[in-house]
mmCIF file of C-alpha atoms in Angstrom:
data_model
loop_
_atom_site.group_PDB
_atom_site.id
_atom_site.type_symbol
_atom_site.label_atom_id
_atom_site.label_comp_id
_atom_site.label_asym_id
_atom_site.label_seq_id
_atom_site.Cartn_x
_atom_site.Cartn_y
_atom_site.Cartn_z
ATOM 1 C CA MET A 212 101.327 115.117 179.103
ATOM 2 C CA LYS A 213 100.763 111.904 177.241
ATOM 3 C CA VAL A 214 97.286 111.974 175.694
ATOM 4 C CA LEU A 215 95.619 110.429 172.682
ATOM 5 C CA LEU A 216 97.451 112.267 169.949
ATOM 6 C CA LEU A 217 100.306 114.711 169.816
ATOM 7 C CA THR A 218 99.258 118.328 170.065
ATOM 8 C CA ILE A 219 98.995 121.210 167.749
ATOM 9 C CA ALA A 220 100.145 123.380 170.592
ATOM 10 C CA ILE A 221 98.562 123.697 172.214
ATOM 11 C CA LEU A 222 97.080 122.430 173.462
ATOM 12 C CA SER A 223 96.286 122.073 175.739
ATOM 13 C CA LEU A 224 97.687 121.845 179.294
ATOM 14 C CA VAL A 225 102.007 124.955 180.782
ATOM 15 C CA ALA A 226 107.500 131.825 182.902
ATOM 16 C CA CYS A 227 109.372 130.509 185.603
ATOM 17 C CA GLY A 228 107.932 130.554 189.112
ATOM 18 C CA GLY A 229 107.778 133.704 191.147
ATOM 19 C CA GLY A 230 105.671 136.774 190.480
ATOM 20 C CA GLU A 231 102.214 136.448 188.969
ATOM 21 C CA ASP A 232 101.688 137.492 185.377
ATOM 22 C CA SER A 233 98.672 139.779 185.622
ATOM 23 C CA SER A 234 98.259 140.083 181.860
ATOM 24 C CA VAL A 235 97.848 136.346 181.622
ATOM 25 C CA GLN A 236 95.333 136.267 184.401
ATOM 26 C CA ASN A 237 93.255 139.138 182.978
ATOM 27 C CA ASN A 238 93.289 137.565 179.527
ATOM 28 C CA ASN A 239 92.192 134.221 180.900
ATOM 29 C CA GLN A 240 89.529 135.664 183.105
ATOM 30 C CA ALA A 241 88.050 137.459 180.131
ATOM 31 C CA SER A 242 88.106 134.279 178.142
ATOM 32 C CA ALA A 243 86.733 131.970 180.766
ATOM 33 C CA GLY A 244 83.706 134.141 181.619
ATOM 34 C CA SER A 245 81.338 133.379 184.489
ATOM 35 C CA LEU A 246 78.072 131.933 183.276
ATOM 36 C CA GLN A 247 77.519 129.354 185.990
ATOM 37 C CA THR A 248 74.847 129.409 188.627
ATOM 38 C CA GLU A 249 75.739 128.385 192.209
ATOM 39 C CA GLU A 250 73.461 125.365 191.864
ATOM 40 C CA GLU A 251 75.518 124.068 188.897
ATOM 41 C CA LYS A 252 78.954 124.673 190.338
ATOM 42 C CA ILE A 253 80.852 122.023 192.275
ATOM 43 C CA ALA A 254 81.705 122.758 195.925
ATOM 44 C CA LEU A 255 85.410 122.218 196.152
ATOM 45 C CA SER A 256 87.004 120.543 199.162
ATOM 46 C CA SER A 257 89.722 118.164 200.253
ATOM 47 C CA LEU A 258 87.373 115.292 199.512
ATOM 48 C CA ASN A 259 87.138 116.009 195.796
ATOM 49 C CA ALA A 260 90.254 118.123 195.191
ATOM 50 C CA LEU A 261 92.271 115.347 193.455
ATOM 51 C CA ASP A 262 89.425 114.243 191.219
ATOM 52 C CA VAL A 263 88.570 117.864 190.235
ATOM 53 C CA ALA A 264 92.193 118.738 189.610
ATOM 54 C CA ALA A 265 92.661 115.602 187.489
ATOM 55 C CA ALA A 266 89.452 116.189 185.496
ATOM 56 C CA THR A 267 90.207 119.893 184.952
ATOM 57 C CA PHE A 268 93.815 119.261 183.949
ATOM 58 C CA GLY A 269 92.542 116.510 181.716
ATOM 59 C CA ALA A 270 90.039 118.838 180.043
ATOM 60 C CA ARG A 271 92.817 121.380 179.687
ATOM 61 C CA SER A 272 94.834 118.662 177.977
ATOM 62 C CA SER A 273 92.020 118.192 175.535
ATOM 63 C CA ILE A 274 92.842 121.486 173.947
ATOM 64 C CA MET A 275 96.558 121.536 174.596
ATOM 65 C CA GLU A 276 99.501 119.244 175.171
ATOM 66 C CA ALA A 277 102.497 121.434 175.725
ATOM 67 C CA GLY A 278 105.814 119.717 176.136
ATOM 68 C CA SER A 279 105.495 117.045 173.507
ATOM 69 C CA SER A 280 106.965 116.964 170.017
ATOM 70 C CA SER A 281 103.960 118.863 168.811
ATOM 71 C CA PHE A 282 104.694 119.819 165.309
ATOM 72 C CA ALA A 283 106.133 116.828 163.531
ATOM 73 C CA VAL A 284 103.227 114.409 163.541
ATOM 74 C CA ASN A 285 102.287 111.581 161.235
ATOM 75 C CA LEU A 286 99.310 109.260 161.121
ATOM 76 C CA ASN A 287 101.321 106.382 162.523
ATOM 77 C CA SER A 288 102.985 108.050 165.447
ATOM 78 C CA PRO A 289 102.501 106.034 168.694
ATOM 79 C CA SER A 290 100.721 107.716 171.579
ATOM 80 C CA SER A 291 98.596 106.910 174.613
ATOM 81 C CA LEU A 292 94.997 107.910 175.270
ATOM 82 C CA SER A 293 95.130 108.454 179.019
ATOM 83 C CA LYS A 294 91.961 109.915 180.548
ATOM 84 C CA THR A 295 91.356 112.580 177.939
ATOM 85 C CA VAL A 296 91.401 113.094 174.197
ATOM 86 C CA ASN A 297 93.729 115.693 172.728
ATOM 87 C CA LEU A 298 91.543 117.509 170.258
ATOM 88 C CA SER A 299 94.374 119.593 169.032
ATOM 89 C CA GLY A 300 96.443 116.504 168.396
ATOM 90 C CA ILE A 301 93.700 115.062 166.210
ATOM 91 C CA ALA A 302 93.590 118.403 164.465
ATOM 92 C CA THR A 303 97.333 118.346 163.979
ATOM 93 C CA LYS A 304 97.152 114.978 162.310
ATOM 94 C CA THR A 305 94.498 116.445 160.051
ATOM 95 C CA VAL A 306 96.581 119.506 159.206
ATOM 96 C CA THR A 307 99.838 117.645 158.636
ATOM 97 C CA SER A 308 98.073 115.062 156.536
ATOM 98 C CA VAL A 309 96.975 117.657 154.002
ATOM 99 C CA ALA A 310 100.568 118.247 152.917
ATOM 100 C CA PRO A 311 100.553 115.428 150.300
ATOM 101 C CA ALA A 312 96.911 116.219 149.447
ATOM 102 C CA SER A 313 97.769 119.833 148.806
ATOM 103 C CA VAL A 314 100.285 118.700 146.241
ATOM 104 C CA ALA A 315 98.133 116.067 144.616
ATOM 105 C CA GLY A 316 94.886 118.033 144.846
ATOM 106 C CA PHE A 317 92.738 114.950 145.030
ATOM 107 C CA GLU A 318 91.469 112.409 147.559
ATOM 108 C CA GLN A 319 94.037 110.060 149.021
ATOM 109 C CA THR A 320 93.715 107.132 151.434
ATOM 110 C CA PHE A 321 96.381 106.139 153.948
ATOM 111 C CA ALA A 322 96.628 102.932 155.923
ATOM 112 C CA CYS A 323 96.878 103.371 159.694
ATOM 113 C CA HIS A 324 99.688 101.683 161.596
ATOM 114 C CA GLY A 325 97.588 99.007 163.310
ATOM 115 C CA SER A 326 94.574 98.631 161.053
ATOM 116 C CA GLY A 327 91.940 100.683 159.293
ATOM 117 C CA PHE A 328 92.563 103.736 157.152
ATOM 118 C CA VAL A 329 91.994 107.507 156.844
ATOM 119 C CA SER A 330 90.853 109.244 153.702
ATOM 120 C CA ILE A 331 92.033 112.845 153.133
ATOM 121 C CA ILE A 332 89.567 114.686 150.918
ATOM 122 C CA PRO A 333 90.641 118.182 149.836
ATOM 123 C CA GLN A 334 88.344 120.752 148.289
ATOM 124 C CA MET A 335 90.632 123.320 146.594
ATOM 125 C CA ALA A 336 89.910 126.222 144.269
ATOM 126 C CA ASN A 337 93.299 125.746 142.561
ATOM 127 C CA PRO A 338 95.122 122.478 143.372
ATOM 128 C CA GLU A 339 98.152 123.635 141.446
ATOM 129 C CA THR A 340 98.900 126.444 143.887
ATOM 130 C CA GLY A 341 98.002 124.514 147.102
ATOM 131 C CA PHE A 342 95.542 125.422 149.787
ATOM 132 C CA ALA A 343 94.160 128.964 149.939
ATOM 133 C CA PRO A 344 91.643 130.745 152.215
ATOM 134 C CA GLY A 345 88.212 129.206 151.700
ATOM 135 C CA ASP A 346 89.601 125.814 150.840
ATOM 136 C CA TYR A 347 88.913 122.949 153.179
ATOM 137 C CA VAL A 348 89.860 119.322 153.748
ATOM 138 C CA THR A 349 87.928 116.493 155.384
ATOM 139 C CA SER A 350 89.670 113.565 157.089
ATOM 140 C CA GLN A 351 87.504 110.500 157.332
ATOM 141 C CA PHE A 352 88.896 108.074 159.918
ATOM 142 C CA ASN A 353 87.674 104.520 159.355
ATOM 143 C CA ASN A 354 88.455 102.464 162.405
ATOM 144 C CA CYS A 355 91.980 103.882 162.263
ATOM 145 C CA VAL A 356 94.170 102.091 164.874
ATOM 146 C CA ASP A 357 97.705 103.221 165.732
ATOM 147 C CA SER A 358 100.578 101.164 167.123
ATOM 148 C CA MET A 359 99.381 101.719 170.708
ATOM 149 C CA GLN A 360 95.918 100.373 169.805
ATOM 150 C CA ASN A 361 94.195 103.740 170.066
ATOM 151 C CA SER A 362 91.473 104.101 167.506
ATOM 152 C CA LEU A 363 89.605 106.877 165.690
ATOM 153 C CA HIS A 364 86.418 106.678 163.677
ATOM 154 C CA GLY A 365 84.494 109.639 162.240
ATOM 155 C CA GLU A 366 85.149 112.940 160.527
ATOM 156 C CA VAL A 367 87.271 115.996 161.068
ATOM 157 C CA THR A 368 86.962 118.949 158.705
ATOM 158 C CA LEU A 369 89.500 121.744 158.495
ATOM 159 C CA ILE A 370 88.479 125.029 156.822
ATOM 160 C CA PHE A 371 91.219 127.577 156.080
ATOM 161 C CA SER A 372 90.487 131.269 156.502
ATOM 162 C CA TYR A 373 94.092 132.545 156.278
ATOM 163 C CA ILE A 374 97.327 131.070 154.904
ATOM 164 C CA GLU A 375 100.790 132.519 154.497
ATOM 165 C CA GLY A 376 103.618 130.392 153.172
ATOM 166 C CA LYS A 377 103.581 126.654 152.564
ATOM 167 C CA ILE A 378 102.004 124.885 155.522
ATOM 168 C CA PHE A 379 104.497 122.468 157.151
ATOM 169 C CA ALA A 380 106.619 122.548 154.033
ATOM 170 C CA SER A 381 109.061 125.083 155.509
ATOM 171 C CA SER A 382 110.071 126.456 158.899
ATOM 172 C CA THR A 383 108.185 129.734 158.305
ATOM 173 C CA PHE A 384 104.450 129.769 157.696
ATOM 174 C CA SER A 385 101.164 130.706 159.328
ATOM 175 C CA TYR A 386 97.517 129.859 159.047
ATOM 176 C CA THR A 387 94.130 130.239 160.721
ATOM 177 C CA ALA A 388 91.517 127.533 160.397
ATOM 178 C CA ASP A 389 88.303 126.211 161.915
ATOM 179 C CA ILE A 390 88.338 122.504 162.727
ATOM 180 C CA GLU A 391 84.978 120.714 163.001
ATOM 181 C CA PHE A 392 84.581 117.394 164.811
ATOM 182 C CA GLU A 393 81.546 115.404 163.716
ATOM 183 C CA ASP A 394 80.849 112.353 165.862
ATOM 184 C CA LEU A 395 84.518 111.509 166.093
ATOM 185 C CA GLN A 396 84.835 108.341 168.160
ATOM 186 C CA ALA A 397 88.099 107.804 170.003
ATOM 187 C CA ALA A 398 89.004 104.742 172.090
ATOM 188 C CA ASP A 399 92.007 103.083 173.731
ATOM 189 C CA ASN A 400 92.855 99.478 174.525
ATOM 190 C CA ASN A 401 91.712 99.909 178.152
ATOM 191 C CA GLY A 402 88.139 100.548 177.222
ATOM 192 C CA PHE A 403 88.202 104.374 177.557
ATOM 193 C CA ARG A 404 85.917 105.813 174.893
ATOM 194 C CA VAL A 405 84.717 109.296 173.958
ATOM 195 C CA ASN A 406 82.537 110.769 171.196
ATOM 196 C CA ILE A 407 83.553 114.294 170.157
ATOM 197 C CA ASN A 408 81.310 116.921 168.576
ATOM 198 C CA GLY A 409 81.990 120.647 168.150
ATOM 199 C CA ASP A 410 84.597 122.905 166.636
ATOM 200 C CA ILE A 411 87.749 124.760 167.534
ATOM 201 C CA SER A 412 89.536 127.750 165.928
ATOM 202 C CA VAL A 413 93.302 127.362 165.464
ATOM 203 C CA THR A 414 95.970 129.916 164.561
ATOM 204 C CA GLN A 415 99.532 128.764 164.145
ATOM 205 C CA VAL A 416 102.561 131.000 163.462
ATOM 206 C CA SER A 417 105.868 129.213 162.829
ATOM 207 C CA THR A 418 109.210 131.042 162.514
ATOM 208 C CA GLU A 419 112.827 130.016 162.654
ATOM 209 C CA GLU A 420 112.833 130.650 166.414
ATOM 210 C CA SER A 421 109.475 129.463 167.648
ATOM 211 C CA THR A 422 106.039 128.047 166.927
ATOM 212 C CA THR A 423 102.982 129.615 168.483
ATOM 213 C CA ILE A 424 99.542 128.046 168.564
ATOM 214 C CA GLU A 425 96.346 129.770 169.727
ATOM 215 C CA ILE A 426 93.179 127.743 170.133
ATOM 216 C CA SER A 427 89.684 128.759 171.150
ATOM 217 C CA SER A 428 86.256 127.126 171.219
ATOM 218 C CA SER A 429 82.818 128.127 172.445
ATOM 219 C CA ARG A 430 81.718 124.582 173.068
ATOM 220 C CA ILE A 431 82.945 120.966 172.655
ATOM 221 C CA ASN A 432 80.856 117.973 173.694
ATOM 222 C CA MET A 433 82.691 114.833 174.755
ATOM 223 C CA GLY A 434 80.361 111.937 175.566
ATOM 224 C CA GLY A 435 81.148 108.380 176.547
ATOM 225 C CA SER A 436 83.633 107.578 179.322
ATOM 226 C CA GLN A 437 84.688 111.141 179.796
ATOM 227 C CA ASN A 438 81.146 112.621 179.612
ATOM 228 C CA LEU A 439 81.914 116.286 179.832
ATOM 229 C CA VAL A 440 81.339 119.583 178.090
ATOM 230 C CA LEU A 441 84.132 122.128 177.458
ATOM 231 C CA GLU A 442 83.108 125.797 177.047
ATOM 232 C CA THR A 443 84.721 129.178 176.458
ATOM 233 C CA LEU A 444 88.084 127.486 175.911
ATOM 234 C CA TYR A 445 91.224 129.404 175.220
ATOM 235 C CA SER A 446 94.874 128.411 175.039
ATOM 236 C CA THR A 447 98.213 129.699 173.832
ATOM 237 C CA ASP A 448 101.258 127.553 173.545
ATOM 238 C CA ILE A 449 104.745 128.601 172.410
ATOM 239 C CA GLU A 450 107.529 126.117 171.547
ATOM 240 C CA TYR A 451 111.007 127.653 171.543
ATOM 241 C CA LYS A 452 113.135 125.747 169.063
ATOM 242 C CA ASP A 453 116.592 126.911 170.218
ATOM 243 C CA THR A 454 116.050 125.951 173.915
ATOM 244 C CA SER A 455 113.608 123.038 173.436
ATOM 245 C CA THR A 456 111.297 124.639 175.985
ATOM 246 C CA TYR A 457 107.662 125.666 175.992
ATOM 247 C CA THR A 458 105.313 128.047 177.729
ATOM 248 C CA SER A 459 101.521 127.798 177.759
ATOM 249 C CA GLU A 460 98.358 129.150 179.291
ATOM 250 C CA SER A 461 94.729 128.142 179.093
ATOM 251 C CA SER A 462 91.304 128.987 180.512
ATOM 252 C CA GLY A 463 87.766 127.730 180.211
ATOM 253 C CA LYS A 464 84.848 125.980 181.878
ATOM 254 C CA ILE A 465 84.015 122.323 182.121
ATOM 255 C CA THR A 466 80.842 120.516 183.053
ATOM 256 C CA ASP A 467 81.711 117.023 184.189
ATOM 257 C CA GLN A 468 78.747 114.695 184.864
ATOM 258 C CA ASN A 469 81.012 112.227 186.690
ATOM 259 C CA LEU A 470 81.872 114.954 189.245
ATOM 260 C CA GLY A 471 78.326 116.332 189.392
ATOM 261 C CA GLY A 472 78.662 119.873 188.122
ATOM 262 C CA GLU A 473 80.954 122.522 186.660
ATOM 263 C CA VAL A 474 84.077 124.472 187.450
ATOM 264 C CA SER A 475 86.032 127.208 185.642
ATOM 265 C CA PHE A 476 89.800 127.391 185.355
ATOM 266 C CA ILE A 477 92.493 129.925 184.450
ATOM 267 C CA THR A 478 96.242 129.919 184.229
ATOM 268 C CA SER A 479 97.307 132.396 186.909
ATOM 269 C CA LYS A 480 100.991 131.887 186.158
ATOM 270 C CA LEU A 481 102.381 130.760 182.863
ATOM 271 C CA PHE A 482 103.339 127.101 182.766
ATOM 272 C CA GLU A 483 106.848 126.353 181.516
ATOM 273 C CA GLY A 484 108.897 123.266 180.903
ATOM 274 C CA PHE A 485 111.114 121.349 178.563
ATOM 275 C CA LEU A 486 109.622 119.631 175.532
ATOM 276 C CA GLY A 487 108.490 116.112 176.329
ATOM 277 C CA GLU A 488 108.141 116.793 180.069
ATOM 278 C CA TYR A 489 105.481 117.973 182.456
ATOM 279 C CA PRO A 490 105.713 121.657 183.372
ATOM 280 C CA SER A 491 108.317 122.554 185.967
ATOM 281 C CA SER A 492 106.713 125.849 186.952
ATOM 282 C CA GLY A 493 103.357 127.531 186.605
ATOM 283 C CA GLU A 494 99.956 127.626 188.287
ATOM 284 C CA MET A 495 96.307 126.938 187.455
ATOM 285 C CA GLU A 496 93.362 128.051 189.571
ATOM 286 C CA ILE A 497 90.049 126.179 189.591
ATOM 287 C CA SER A 498 86.894 127.926 190.879
ATOM 288 C CA GLY A 499 83.756 126.219 192.198
ATOM 289 C CA ALA A 500 80.695 127.051 194.305
ATOM 290 C CA ALA A 501 80.614 129.703 196.992
ATOM 291 C CA GLY A 502 84.067 131.012 196.189
ATOM 292 C CA SER A 503 85.755 127.633 196.764
ATOM 293 C CA LYS A 504 89.044 127.199 194.878
ATOM 294 C CA ILE A 505 91.740 124.680 194.077
ATOM 295 C CA ARG A 506 95.203 125.815 193.088
ATOM 296 C CA VAL A 507 97.402 123.460 191.022
ATOM 297 C CA SER A 508 101.062 124.549 191.163
ATOM 298 C CA ALA A 509 103.968 122.875 189.405
ATOM 299 C CA ILE A 510 106.810 122.115 191.840
ATOM 300 C CA SER A 511 108.991 120.314 189.304
ATOM 301 C CA ALA A 512 108.568 118.263 186.156
ATOM 302 C CA GLU A 513 107.710 115.340 188.424
ATOM 303 C CA GLN A 514 105.642 116.912 191.244
ATOM 304 C CA VAL A 515 102.623 119.169 191.534
ATOM 305 C CA ASN A 516 101.065 120.783 194.600
ATOM 306 C CA ILE A 517 97.274 120.897 195.063
ATOM 307 C CA ALA A 518 95.954 123.485 197.539
ATOM 308 C CA ILE A 519 92.303 123.847 198.672
ATOM 309 C CA ASP A 520 90.322 126.854 199.827
ATOM 310 C CA ALA A 521 87.025 125.133 200.657
ATOM 311 C CA ASP A 522 85.241 128.012 202.365
ATOM 312 C CA GLY A 523 86.196 130.702 199.831
ATOM 313 C CA ASP A 524 87.895 132.989 202.315
ATOM 314 C CA GLY A 525 91.028 133.370 200.205
ATOM 315 C CA GLN A 526 93.124 131.169 202.485
ATOM 316 C CA PHE A 527 94.255 127.756 201.272
ATOM 317 C CA GLU A 528 93.791 125.738 204.424
ATOM 318 C CA ASP A 529 94.942 122.417 203.060
ATOM 319 C CA SER A 530 97.403 121.184 200.462
ATOM 320 C CA PHE A 531 99.278 118.099 199.368
ATOM 321 C CA ASN A 532 101.847 117.064 196.739
ATOM 322 C CA HIS A 533 101.126 114.641 193.956
ATOM 323 C CA ALA A 534 103.035 113.161 191.006
ATOM 324 C CA TRP A 535 102.202 114.725 187.628
ATOM 325 C CA ASP A 536 101.859 111.310 186.048
ATOM 326 C CA SER A 537 99.558 110.080 188.819
ATOM 327 C CA LEU A 538 97.441 113.209 188.544
ATOM 328 C CA GLU A 539 96.866 112.437 184.903
ATOM 329 C CA HIS A 540 95.696 108.938 185.724
ATOM 330 C CA ALA A 541 93.800 109.809 188.970
ATOM 331 C CA LEU A 542 90.349 109.307 187.543
#
């Protein structure tokens, strides 16, 4: 998926087709929860299936962007905003930007590719030894515009609770951190805007063979053009370095005012694909009012199938194929 910034995973929308992975489904169901009332849920049908699938997959992309060059990010990397904001990608830029700050141990300001700047402000118990649990860093984006004319303005604070190894300075390291978004304003050159408030928890484990990212959040508010709330979010993304492939899963609940209610989603079959591509296999299930469901199944890295069970009887009475790229831009 091509979203605002490259992902930390995420994360945030992804094993081969075939049998269902029950452990994934059970894990996601536990994560997603079921707090909705029937009055709040959206009744799913053929009339809104494409919009709901696009919005849900977009929300999923907000915490995960599997299949992109996730882990080598810099402040000037070009990207596109699409119809969602990649929170983990913003977080990744924050994390990777602390590398020079962790060496210097003091505030530094970097020019963005297009215009504006970002200030990296570390708070460290011992700057000589680098970041340690309890240390934190704040990134203050001041009308930071990249080469694709996407912009960021506001604050992101990253607070470390666990660190092993030198973060991003070697191929083997791990960390756990909370990332707080405070009125972070993101916009693209097509007029799409969103204000982000909330926090996510991130755990990354990098080895010689793979990089694994887990992300969770109880609540993220995204106002503006997107105008939705993400809740009980969970995602796991694994990038396999030797094969240039990824797998990912996610779950959660979104309330989308543009669609008039809320839906929950789980990954019923792990998504898988090659880095830089949409998933070629995997399945996501979206649940709405009165048992209605939408199933989003990867056919290939280019095509996805959307199936609808409008009456909640467990039978998908209608389905159609759609291009991955068009799905992302459906709204």
